[in-house]
Amino acid sequence: MRFSITAALALASSVSALALPAMTKRQAADIDPVILQYALTLEHLENAFYKKALSMWSQEEFVAANFTPMFYDELKYIAHDEEGHVLYLEAGLTAAGAMPVEACTYSFPMTTPKEFVALASVIEGVGVSAYLGAAADITSKAYLTAAGAILVTEALHQSATRGAVGEIPMANLVGTPMGLNAVYTIASGFIVSCPSTNMALPVMAYPSLTLVTGEPTAENVTIMLTPKMMPSGTAYATFVSGLDILPVPVTVSGDSVSAVVPVGVSGQSYVFLTSDNSGNLTDASILAGPAIIEATPDSPTFDLSIM
Ligand SMILES: *[C@@H]1O[C@H](CO)[C@@H](O)[C@H](O)[C@H]1NC(C)=O
Ligand SMILES: *[C@@H]1O[C@H](CO)[C@@H](O)[C@H](O)[C@H]1NC(C)=O
């Protein structure tokens, strides 16, 4: 299938060079439109997030908070991109005969430009994990290309915002995929309510897992987590960082658990409370989470003799 410009998209002026490929009848019956609605749900959130911050704080206030005018410009480009992603997905869904989900009302915990940029780096990381995790579920190759194209831009946003808060952008040699429910668990924390006319997505939020101590953290450092409900049986902390899934034992104390961050966790990573240590993260094995952790990498190592 080739990419084509749809009539609906031609109306969406700022992204007229982009178009999702038209869906065939067979594809229209499968999971892809649902994934597009899910992606649009996340893009609405990002779009609202940047619009809110850029309407709250001026360039002068970002500069007073030690961000460069160049970075402020980049924030405006990011807002442009997120708006474009919304219009792109809306047009693709409309062209496919689906009713695109509308924006919800949101609540973002940010009171200063600095808090906003720190939260932006986290949200962009979750966006990258969402597209990467959904990739395996997409059946149409053309849609996979479209999702990959958006993923690249989200990763550039993540890089810019991580850099702006002093974090190493390329802290892991690969990105970290996350499943639909895990991403939704994080996204739902920012969603106050959605229009009742929005299609109900086949996603659910897991019970919350709150990081109490250990931010940022590092390999071999103990972190403490509070699950919404303490599990009755044995539990493990399963860390997800890049393509590594690393279960470790936990120590229970009161209403919290502590775990040692395993070797290999680097950059924005996730931790779940799980009922087993198989490394199979399934709805059945996830007791709570994910909590987001930031593991500052040790100094980079490489071997000049590996050619
Ligand atoms: C963590 O511990 C492992 C094994 O003891 C060691 O190889 C590694 O270098 C340690 N990492 C850091 C950052 O200290
Ligand atoms: C984890 O998955 C593997 C293969 O997918 C399977 O063989 C194994 O039994 C699973 N382990 C548990 C504890 O579910």
PDB file of N, CA, C and O in Angstrom, residues 31-105:
ATOM      1  N   ILE A  31      -7.324  -4.535  14.462  1.00  0.00           N
ATOM      2  CA  ILE A  31      -6.937  -3.767  15.632  1.00  0.00           C
ATOM      3  C   ILE A  31      -6.388  -2.375  15.276  1.00  0.00           C
ATOM      4  O   ILE A  31      -6.390  -1.478  16.112  1.00  0.00           O
ATOM      5  N   ASP A  32      -5.956  -2.171  14.039  1.00  0.00           N
ATOM      6  CA  ASP A  32      -5.260  -0.926  13.712  1.00  0.00           C
ATOM      7  C   ASP A  32      -6.031   0.350  14.028  1.00  0.00           C
ATOM      8  O   ASP A  32      -5.461   1.281  14.604  1.00  0.00           O
ATOM      9  N   PRO A  33      -7.325   0.432  13.678  1.00  0.00           N
ATOM     10  CA  PRO A  33      -8.038   1.680  14.014  1.00  0.00           C
ATOM     11  C   PRO A  33      -8.083   1.917  15.526  1.00  0.00           C
ATOM     12  O   PRO A  33      -8.043   3.067  15.969  1.00  0.00           O
ATOM     13  N   VAL A  34      -8.145   0.854  16.285  1.00  0.00           N
ATOM     14  CA  VAL A  34      -8.163   0.995  17.748  1.00  0.00           C
ATOM     15  C   VAL A  34      -6.830   1.570  18.220  1.00  0.00           C
ATOM     16  O   VAL A  34      -6.789   2.451  19.083  1.00  0.00           O
ATOM     17  N   ILE A  35      -5.752   1.095  17.615  1.00  0.00           N
ATOM     18  CA  ILE A  35      -4.431   1.607  17.998  1.00  0.00           C
ATOM     19  C   ILE A  35      -4.308   3.088  17.602  1.00  0.00           C
ATOM     20  O   ILE A  35      -3.728   3.890  18.342  1.00  0.00           O
ATOM     21  N   LEU A  36      -4.877   3.445  16.468  1.00  0.00           N
ATOM     22  CA  LEU A  36      -4.847   4.861  16.061  1.00  0.00           C
ATOM     23  C   LEU A  36      -5.631   5.722  17.056  1.00  0.00           C
ATOM     24  O   LEU A  36      -5.216   6.828  17.387  1.00  0.00           O
ATOM     25  N   GLN A  37      -6.760   5.233  17.528  1.00  0.00           N
ATOM     26  CA  GLN A  37      -7.549   5.989  18.516  1.00  0.00           C
ATOM     27  C   GLN A  37      -6.759   6.136  19.817  1.00  0.00           C
ATOM     28  O   GLN A  37      -6.786   7.191  20.459  1.00  0.00           O
ATOM     29  N   TYR A  38      -6.063   5.085  20.156  1.00  0.00           N
ATOM     30  CA  TYR A  38      -5.233   5.095  21.357  1.00  0.00           C
ATOM     31  C   TYR A  38      -4.086   6.111  21.177  1.00  0.00           C
ATOM     32  O   TYR A  38      -3.812   6.933  22.065  1.00  0.00           O
ATOM     33  N   ALA A  39      -3.451   6.083  19.998  1.00  0.00           N
ATOM     34  CA  ALA A  39      -2.376   7.042  19.723  1.00  0.00           C
ATOM     35  C   ALA A  39      -2.923   8.465  19.764  1.00  0.00           C
ATOM     36  O   ALA A  39      -2.291   9.371  20.322  1.00  0.00           O
ATOM     37  N   LEU A  40      -4.111   8.661  19.206  1.00  0.00           N
ATOM     38  CA  LEU A  40      -4.723   9.997  19.202  1.00  0.00           C
ATOM     39  C   LEU A  40      -5.033  10.453  20.638  1.00  0.00           C
ATOM     40  O   LEU A  40      -4.857  11.634  20.971  1.00  0.00           O
ATOM     41  N   THR A  41      -5.447   9.512  21.477  1.00  0.00           N
ATOM     42  CA  THR A  41      -5.695   9.836  22.889  1.00  0.00           C
ATOM     43  C   THR A  41      -4.431  10.412  23.525  1.00  0.00           C
ATOM     44  O   THR A  41      -4.477  11.413  24.244  1.00  0.00           O
ATOM     45  N   LEU A  42      -3.293   9.807  23.235  1.00  0.00           N
ATOM     46  CA  LEU A  42      -2.027  10.277  23.804  1.00  0.00           C
ATOM     47  C   LEU A  42      -1.584  11.591  23.164  1.00  0.00           C
ATOM     48  O   LEU A  42      -1.048  12.478  23.829  1.00  0.00           O
ATOM     49  N   GLU A  43      -1.813  11.732  21.856  1.00  0.00           N
ATOM     50  CA  GLU A  43      -1.414  12.972  21.176  1.00  0.00           C
ATOM     51  C   GLU A  43      -2.244  14.161  21.658  1.00  0.00           C
ATOM     52  O   GLU A  43      -1.728  15.265  21.797  1.00  0.00           O
ATOM     53  N   HIS A  44      -3.536  13.916  21.912  1.00  0.00           N
ATOM     54  CA  HIS A  44      -4.372  14.984  22.478  1.00  0.00           C
ATOM     55  C   HIS A  44      -3.773  15.454  23.804  1.00  0.00           C
ATOM     56  O   HIS A  44      -3.710  16.651  24.089  1.00  0.00           O
ATOM     57  N   LEU A  45      -3.352  14.494  24.609  1.00  0.00           N
ATOM     58  CA  LEU A  45      -2.789  14.817  25.923  1.00  0.00           C
ATOM     59  C   LEU A  45      -1.527  15.669  25.749  1.00  0.00           C
ATOM     60  O   LEU A  45      -1.370  16.719  26.392  1.00  0.00           O
ATOM     61  N   GLU A  46      -0.641  15.245  24.854  1.00  0.00           N
ATOM     62  CA  GLU A  46       0.606  15.997  24.637  1.00  0.00           C
ATOM     63  C   GLU A  46       0.318  17.385  24.081  1.00  0.00           C
ATOM     64  O   GLU A  46       0.915  18.377  24.507  1.00  0.00           O
ATOM     65  N   ASN A  47      -0.598  17.449  23.132  1.00  0.00           N
ATOM     66  CA  ASN A  47      -0.958  18.741  22.530  1.00  0.00           C
ATOM     67  C   ASN A  47      -1.466  19.708  23.596  1.00  0.00           C
ATOM     68  O   ASN A  47      -1.004  20.850  23.697  1.00  0.00           O
ATOM     69  N   ALA A  48      -2.377  19.222  24.444  1.00  0.00           N
ATOM     70  CA  ALA A  48      -2.938  20.077  25.497  1.00  0.00           C
ATOM     71  C   ALA A  48      -1.862  20.491  26.501  1.00  0.00           C
ATOM     72  O   ALA A  48      -1.853  21.620  26.999  1.00  0.00           O
ATOM     73  N   PHE A  49      -0.949  19.583  26.761  1.00  0.00           N
ATOM     74  CA  PHE A  49       0.135  19.829  27.726  1.00  0.00           C
ATOM     75  C   PHE A  49       1.029  20.993  27.265  1.00  0.00           C
ATOM     76  O   PHE A  49       1.295  21.933  28.026  1.00  0.00           O
ATOM     77  N   TYR A  50       1.463  20.961  26.009  1.00  0.00           N
ATOM     78  CA  TYR A  50       2.342  22.039  25.511  1.00  0.00           C
ATOM     79  C   TYR A  50       1.581  23.352  25.338  1.00  0.00           C
ATOM     80  O   TYR A  50       2.109  24.426  25.616  1.00  0.00           O
ATOM     81  N   LYS A  51       0.335  23.266  24.878  1.00  0.00           N
ATOM     82  CA  LYS A  51      -0.462  24.486  24.694  1.00  0.00           C
ATOM     83  C   LYS A  51      -0.667  25.165  26.050  1.00  0.00           C
ATOM     84  O   LYS A  51      -0.595  26.388  26.164  1.00  0.00           O
ATOM     85  N   LYS A  52      -0.916  24.351  27.067  1.00  0.00           N
ATOM     86  CA  LYS A  52      -1.149  24.897  28.403  1.00  0.00           C
ATOM     87  C   LYS A  52       0.118  25.619  28.893  1.00  0.00           C
ATOM     88  O   LYS A  52       0.055  26.764  29.348  1.00  0.00           O
ATOM     89  N   ALA A  53       1.260  24.953  28.770  1.00  0.00           N
ATOM     90  CA  ALA A  53       2.509  25.553  29.270  1.00  0.00           C
ATOM     91  C   ALA A  53       2.858  26.816  28.488  1.00  0.00           C
ATOM     92  O   ALA A  53       3.251  27.829  29.078  1.00  0.00           O
ATOM     93  N   LEU A  54       2.710  26.776  27.168  1.00  0.00           N
ATOM     94  CA  LEU A  54       3.087  27.941  26.358  1.00  0.00           C
ATOM     95  C   LEU A  54       2.093  29.092  26.543  1.00  0.00           C
ATOM     96  O   LEU A  54       2.430  30.241  26.254  1.00  0.00           O
ATOM     97  N   SER A  55       0.895  28.791  27.027  1.00  0.00           N
ATOM     98  CA  SER A  55      -0.023  29.894  27.322  1.00  0.00           C
ATOM     99  C   SER A  55       0.194  30.421  28.744  1.00  0.00           C
ATOM    100  O   SER A  55      -0.195  31.528  29.068  1.00  0.00           O
ATOM    101  N   MET A  56       0.839  29.613  29.588  1.00  0.00           N
ATOM    102  CA  MET A  56       1.087  30.033  30.975  1.00  0.00           C
ATOM    103  C   MET A  56       2.361  30.847  31.130  1.00  0.00           C
ATOM    104  O   MET A  56       2.428  31.754  31.957  1.00  0.00           O
ATOM    105  N   TRP A  57       3.423  30.492  30.373  1.00  0.00           N
ATOM    106  CA  TRP A  57       4.728  31.128  30.576  1.00  0.00           C
ATOM    107  C   TRP A  57       5.284  31.698  29.275  1.00  0.00           C
ATOM    108  O   TRP A  57       5.228  31.062  28.233  1.00  0.00           O
ATOM    109  N   SER A  58       5.855  32.891  29.390  1.00  0.00           N
ATOM    110  CA  SER A  58       6.436  33.574  28.229  1.00  0.00           C
ATOM    111  C   SER A  58       7.896  33.139  28.040  1.00  0.00           C
ATOM    112  O   SER A  58       8.482  32.494  28.915  1.00  0.00           O
ATOM    113  N   GLN A  59       8.451  33.548  26.915  1.00  0.00           N
ATOM    114  CA  GLN A  59       9.881  33.281  26.669  1.00  0.00           C
ATOM    115  C   GLN A  59      10.729  33.859  27.811  1.00  0.00           C
ATOM    116  O   GLN A  59      11.674  33.219  28.275  1.00  0.00           O
ATOM    117  N   GLU A  60      10.371  35.070  28.280  1.00  0.00           N
ATOM    118  CA  GLU A  60      11.142  35.714  29.353  1.00  0.00           C
ATOM    119  C   GLU A  60      11.141  34.832  30.607  1.00  0.00           C
ATOM    120  O   GLU A  60      12.149  34.709  31.292  1.00  0.00           O
ATOM    121  N   GLU A  61       9.999  34.227  30.890  1.00  0.00           N
ATOM    122  CA  GLU A  61       9.929  33.395  32.100  1.00  0.00           C
ATOM    123  C   GLU A  61      10.743  32.097  31.940  1.00  0.00           C
ATOM    124  O   GLU A  61      11.330  31.615  32.897  1.00  0.00           O
ATOM    125  N   PHE A  62      10.772  31.555  30.715  1.00  0.00           N
ATOM    126  CA  PHE A  62      11.626  30.380  30.490  1.00  0.00           C
ATOM    127  C   PHE A  62      13.091  30.770  30.624  1.00  0.00           C
ATOM    128  O   PHE A  62      13.888  30.036  31.213  1.00  0.00           O
ATOM    129  N   VAL A  63      13.458  31.934  30.078  1.00  0.00           N
ATOM    130  CA  VAL A  63      14.854  32.376  30.154  1.00  0.00           C
ATOM    131  C   VAL A  63      15.226  32.664  31.614  1.00  0.00           C
ATOM    132  O   VAL A  63      16.312  32.304  32.072  1.00  0.00           O
ATOM    133  N   ALA A  64      14.292  33.272  32.362  1.00  0.00           N
ATOM    134  CA  ALA A  64      14.551  33.541  33.792  1.00  0.00           C
ATOM    135  C   ALA A  64      14.735  32.234  34.562  1.00  0.00           C
ATOM    136  O   ALA A  64      15.392  32.201  35.601  1.00  0.00           O
ATOM    137  N   ALA A  65      14.158  31.132  34.045  1.00  0.00           N
ATOM    138  CA  ALA A  65      14.309  29.824  34.693  1.00  0.00           C
ATOM    139  C   ALA A  65      15.517  29.065  34.128  1.00  0.00           C
ATOM    140  O   ALA A  65      15.625  27.843  34.299  1.00  0.00           O
ATOM    141  N   ASN A  66      16.403  29.806  33.441  1.00  0.00           N
ATOM    142  CA  ASN A  66      17.668  29.250  32.933  1.00  0.00           C
ATOM    143  C   ASN A  66      17.555  28.373  31.688  1.00  0.00           C
ATOM    144  O   ASN A  66      18.448  27.568  31.419  1.00  0.00           O
ATOM    145  N   PHE A  67      16.460  28.504  30.942  1.00  0.00           N
ATOM    146  CA  PHE A  67      16.389  27.832  29.648  1.00  0.00           C
ATOM    147  C   PHE A  67      16.807  28.840  28.583  1.00  0.00           C
ATOM    148  O   PHE A  67      16.589  30.047  28.740  1.00  0.00           O
ATOM    149  N   THR A  68      17.397  28.375  27.508  1.00  0.00           N
ATOM    150  CA  THR A  68      17.882  29.283  26.465  1.00  0.00           C
ATOM    151  C   THR A  68      16.731  29.700  25.550  1.00  0.00           C
ATOM    152  O   THR A  68      15.725  28.970  25.424  1.00  0.00           O
ATOM    153  N   PRO A  69      16.862  30.864  24.897  1.00  0.00           N
ATOM    154  CA  PRO A  69      15.856  31.247  23.886  1.00  0.00           C
ATOM    155  C   PRO A  69      15.733  30.176  22.799  1.00  0.00           C
ATOM    156  O   PRO A  69      14.653  29.920  22.285  1.00  0.00           O
ATOM    157  N   MET A  70      16.845  29.514  22.501  1.00  0.00           N
ATOM    158  CA  MET A  70      16.837  28.432  21.500  1.00  0.00           C
ATOM    159  C   MET A  70      15.932  27.281  21.965  1.00  0.00           C
ATOM    160  O   MET A  70      15.150  26.723  21.197  1.00  0.00           O
ATOM    161  N   PHE A  71      16.024  26.942  23.253  1.00  0.00           N
ATOM    162  CA  PHE A  71      15.174  25.857  23.763  1.00  0.00           C
ATOM    163  C   PHE A  71      13.709  26.282  23.761  1.00  0.00           C
ATOM    164  O   PHE A  71      12.824  25.476  23.446  1.00  0.00           O
ATOM    165  N   TYR A  72      13.453  27.559  24.082  1.00  0.00           N
ATOM    166  CA  TYR A  72      12.064  28.047  24.024  1.00  0.00           C
ATOM    167  C   TYR A  72      11.511  27.886  22.605  1.00  0.00           C
ATOM    168  O   TYR A  72      10.364  27.469  22.412  1.00  0.00           O
ATOM    169  N   ASP A  73      12.341  28.189  21.616  1.00  0.00           N
ATOM    170  CA  ASP A  73      11.951  27.986  20.215  1.00  0.00           C
ATOM    171  C   ASP A  73      11.635  26.517  19.945  1.00  0.00           C
ATOM    172  O   ASP A  73      10.670  26.185  19.262  1.00  0.00           O
ATOM    173  N   GLU A  74      12.465  25.642  20.493  1.00  0.00           N
ATOM    174  CA  GLU A  74      12.234  24.203  20.300  1.00  0.00           C
ATOM    175  C   GLU A  74      10.902  23.783  20.906  1.00  0.00           C
ATOM    176  O   GLU A  74      10.198  22.942  20.337  1.00  0.00           O
ATOM    177  N   LEU A  75      10.555  24.361  22.041  1.00  0.00           N
ATOM    178  CA  LEU A  75       9.254  24.041  22.650  1.00  0.00           C
ATOM    179  C   LEU A  75       8.111  24.405  21.701  1.00  0.00           C
ATOM    180  O   LEU A  75       7.119  23.682  21.600  1.00  0.00           O
ATOM    181  N   LYS A  76       8.278  25.523  20.998  1.00  0.00           N
ATOM    182  CA  LYS A  76       7.228  25.922  20.053  1.00  0.00           C
ATOM    183  C   LYS A  76       7.160  24.938  18.874  1.00  0.00           C
ATOM    184  O   LYS A  76       6.071  24.611  18.397  1.00  0.00           O
ATOM    185  N   TYR A  77       8.344  24.447  18.453  1.00  0.00           N
ATOM    186  CA  TYR A  77       8.333  23.426  17.389  1.00  0.00           C
ATOM    187  C   TYR A  77       7.668  22.140  17.896  1.00  0.00           C
ATOM    188  O   TYR A  77       6.941  21.468  17.159  1.00  0.00           O
ATOM    189  N   ILE A  78       7.925  21.804  19.151  1.00  0.00           N
ATOM    190  CA  ILE A  78       7.305  20.585  19.703  1.00  0.00           C
ATOM    191  C   ILE A  78       5.779  20.754  19.727  1.00  0.00           C
ATOM    192  O   ILE A  78       5.040  19.839  19.335  1.00  0.00           O
ATOM    193  N   ALA A  79       5.312  21.942  20.162  1.00  0.00           N
ATOM    194  CA  ALA A  79       3.859  22.194  20.174  1.00  0.00           C
ATOM    195  C   ALA A  79       3.289  22.058  18.756  1.00  0.00           C
ATOM    196  O   ALA A  79       2.217  21.483  18.554  1.00  0.00           O
ATOM    197  N   HIS A  80       4.031  22.566  17.792  1.00  0.00           N
ATOM    198  CA  HIS A  80       3.626  22.446  16.383  1.00  0.00           C
ATOM    199  C   HIS A  80       3.519  20.969  15.980  1.00  0.00           C
ATOM    200  O   HIS A  80       2.559  20.560  15.331  1.00  0.00           O
ATOM    201  N   ASP A  81       4.513  20.186  16.389  1.00  0.00           N
ATOM    202  CA  ASP A  81       4.520  18.754  16.029  1.00  0.00           C
ATOM    203  C   ASP A  81       3.336  18.022  16.661  1.00  0.00           C
ATOM    204  O   ASP A  81       2.672  17.216  15.999  1.00  0.00           O
ATOM    205  N   GLU A  82       3.098  18.275  17.945  1.00  0.00           N
ATOM    206  CA  GLU A  82       2.028  17.535  18.636  1.00  0.00           C
ATOM    207  C   GLU A  82       0.668  17.888  18.030  1.00  0.00           C
ATOM    208  O   GLU A  82      -0.189  17.025  17.851  1.00  0.00           O
ATOM    209  N   GLU A  83       0.496  19.175  17.723  1.00  0.00           N
ATOM    210  CA  GLU A  83      -0.740  19.591  17.051  1.00  0.00           C
ATOM    211  C   GLU A  83      -0.872  18.866  15.712  1.00  0.00           C
ATOM    212  O   GLU A  83      -1.935  18.362  15.348  1.00  0.00           O
ATOM    213  N   GLY A  84       0.240  18.791  14.994  1.00  0.00           N
ATOM    214  CA  GLY A  84       0.242  18.100  13.703  1.00  0.00           C
ATOM    215  C   GLY A  84      -0.082  16.624  13.832  1.00  0.00           C
ATOM    216  O   GLY A  84      -0.805  16.061  13.011  1.00  0.00           O
ATOM    217  N   HIS A  85       0.445  15.987  14.879  1.00  0.00           N
ATOM    218  CA  HIS A  85       0.145  14.559  15.088  1.00  0.00           C
ATOM    219  C   HIS A  85      -1.356  14.364  15.331  1.00  0.00           C
ATOM    220  O   HIS A  85      -1.942  13.399  14.840  1.00  0.00           O
ATOM    221  N   VAL A  86      -1.955  15.281  16.093  1.00  0.00           N
ATOM    222  CA  VAL A  86      -3.399  15.193  16.356  1.00  0.00           C
ATOM    223  C   VAL A  86      -4.168  15.294  15.037  1.00  0.00           C
ATOM    224  O   VAL A  86      -5.017  14.448  14.725  1.00  0.00           O
ATOM    225  N   LEU A  87      -3.829  16.320  14.239  1.00  0.00           N
ATOM    226  CA  LEU A  87      -4.556  16.529  12.981  1.00  0.00           C
ATOM    227  C   LEU A  87      -4.351  15.350  12.021  1.00  0.00           C
ATOM    228  O   LEU A  87      -5.274  14.932  11.320  1.00  0.00           O
ATOM    229  N   TYR A  88      -3.143  14.826  12.020  1.00  0.00           N
ATOM    230  CA  TYR A  88      -2.779  13.694  11.154  1.00  0.00           C
ATOM    231  C   TYR A  88      -3.593  12.451  11.495  1.00  0.00           C
ATOM    232  O   TYR A  88      -4.199  11.804  10.619  1.00  0.00           O
ATOM    233  N   LEU A  89      -3.652  12.139  12.780  1.00  0.00           N
ATOM    234  CA  LEU A  89      -4.399  10.945  13.197  1.00  0.00           C
ATOM    235  C   LEU A  89      -5.901  11.158  13.026  1.00  0.00           C
ATOM    236  O   LEU A  89      -6.625  10.238  12.622  1.00  0.00           O
ATOM    237  N   GLU A  90      -6.375  12.364  13.341  1.00  0.00           N
ATOM    238  CA  GLU A  90      -7.807  12.656  13.157  1.00  0.00           C
ATOM    239  C   GLU A  90      -8.195  12.478  11.691  1.00  0.00           C
ATOM    240  O   GLU A  90      -9.224  11.863  11.382  1.00  0.00           O
ATOM    241  N   ALA A  91      -7.355  13.000  10.810  1.00  0.00           N
ATOM    242  CA  ALA A  91      -7.670  12.906   9.386  1.00  0.00           C
ATOM    243  C   ALA A  91      -7.644  11.459   8.910  1.00  0.00           C
ATOM    244  O   ALA A  91      -8.508  11.031   8.136  1.00  0.00           O
ATOM    245  N   GLY A  92      -6.669  10.705   9.403  1.00  0.00           N
ATOM    246  CA  GLY A  92      -6.575   9.294   9.009  1.00  0.00           C
ATOM    247  C   GLY A  92      -7.777   8.499   9.474  1.00  0.00           C
ATOM    248  O   GLY A  92      -8.325   7.676   8.732  1.00  0.00           O
ATOM    249  N   LEU A  93      -8.210   8.745  10.699  1.00  0.00           N
ATOM    250  CA  LEU A  93      -9.368   8.023  11.237  1.00  0.00           C
ATOM    251  C   LEU A  93     -10.644   8.434  10.508  1.00  0.00           C
ATOM    252  O   LEU A  93     -11.479   7.590  10.178  1.00  0.00           O
ATOM    253  N   THR A  94     -10.776   9.741  10.266  1.00  0.00           N
ATOM    254  CA  THR A  94     -11.970  10.216   9.551  1.00  0.00           C
ATOM    255  C   THR A  94     -12.036   9.600   8.160  1.00  0.00           C
ATOM    256  O   THR A  94     -13.086   9.121   7.727  1.00  0.00           O
ATOM    257  N   ALA A  95     -10.887   9.575   7.488  1.00  0.00           N
ATOM    258  CA  ALA A  95     -10.839   9.007   6.139  1.00  0.00           C
ATOM    259  C   ALA A  95     -11.197   7.526   6.167  1.00  0.00           C
ATOM    260  O   ALA A  95     -11.721   6.979   5.200  1.00  0.00           O
ATOM    261  N   ALA A  96     -10.914   6.869   7.291  1.00  0.00           N
ATOM    262  CA  ALA A  96     -11.215   5.436   7.415  1.00  0.00           C
ATOM    263  C   ALA A  96     -12.641   5.193   7.895  1.00  0.00           C
ATOM    264  O   ALA A  96     -13.032   4.063   8.150  1.00  0.00           O
ATOM    265  N   GLY A  97     -13.396   6.282   8.059  1.00  0.00           N
ATOM    266  CA  GLY A  97     -14.795   6.132   8.451  1.00  0.00           C
ATOM    267  C   GLY A  97     -15.003   6.020   9.949  1.00  0.00           C
ATOM    268  O   GLY A  97     -16.099   5.697  10.404  1.00  0.00           O
ATOM    269  N   ALA A  98     -13.958   6.292  10.728  1.00  0.00           N
ATOM    270  CA  ALA A  98     -14.093   6.230  12.193  1.00  0.00           C
ATOM    271  C   ALA A  98     -14.290   7.630  12.745  1.00  0.00           C
ATOM    272  O   ALA A  98     -13.898   8.611  12.115  1.00  0.00           O
ATOM    273  N   MET A  99     -14.886   7.729  13.927  1.00  0.00           N
ATOM    274  CA  MET A  99     -15.046   9.023  14.574  1.00  0.00           C
ATOM    275  C   MET A  99     -13.868   9.211  15.528  1.00  0.00           C
ATOM    276  O   MET A  99     -13.758   8.484  16.525  1.00  0.00           O
ATOM    277  N   PRO A 100     -12.972  10.156  15.216  1.00  0.00           N
ATOM    278  CA  PRO A 100     -11.781  10.307  16.069  1.00  0.00           C
ATOM    279  C   PRO A 100     -12.157  10.693  17.499  1.00  0.00           C
ATOM    280  O   PRO A 100     -13.073  11.499  17.698  1.00  0.00           O
ATOM    281  N   VAL A 101     -11.466  10.144  18.474  1.00  0.00           N
ATOM    282  CA  VAL A 101     -11.713  10.544  19.867  1.00  0.00           C
ATOM    283  C   VAL A 101     -11.336  12.016  20.023  1.00  0.00           C
ATOM    284  O   VAL A 101     -10.440  12.521  19.355  1.00  0.00           O
ATOM    285  N   GLU A 102     -12.060  12.710  20.898  1.00  0.00           N
ATOM    286  CA  GLU A 102     -11.792  14.130  21.130  1.00  0.00           C
ATOM    287  C   GLU A 102     -10.901  14.304  22.351  1.00  0.00           C
ATOM    288  O   GLU A 102     -10.732  13.387  23.151  1.00  0.00           O
ATOM    289  N   ALA A 103     -10.370  15.516  22.480  1.00  0.00           N
ATOM    290  CA  ALA A 103      -9.513  15.813  23.629  1.00  0.00           C
ATOM    291  C   ALA A 103     -10.311  15.692  24.923  1.00  0.00           C
ATOM    292  O   ALA A 103     -11.525  15.916  24.940  1.00  0.00           O
ATOM    293  N   CYS A 104      -9.630  15.343  25.994  1.00  0.00           N
ATOM    294  CA  CYS A 104     -10.241  15.233  27.318  1.00  0.00           C
ATOM    295  C   CYS A 104      -9.915  16.510  28.090  1.00  0.00           C
ATOM    296  O   CYS A 104      -9.314  17.429  27.551  1.00  0.00           O
ATOM    297  N   THR A 105     -10.279  16.569  29.364  1.00  0.00           N
ATOM    298  CA  THR A 105      -9.740  17.628  30.220  1.00  0.00           C
ATOM    299  C   THR A 105      -8.648  16.977  31.059  1.00  0.00           C
ATOM    300  O   THR A 105      -8.747  15.798  31.430  1.00  0.00           O
TER     301      THR A 105
END
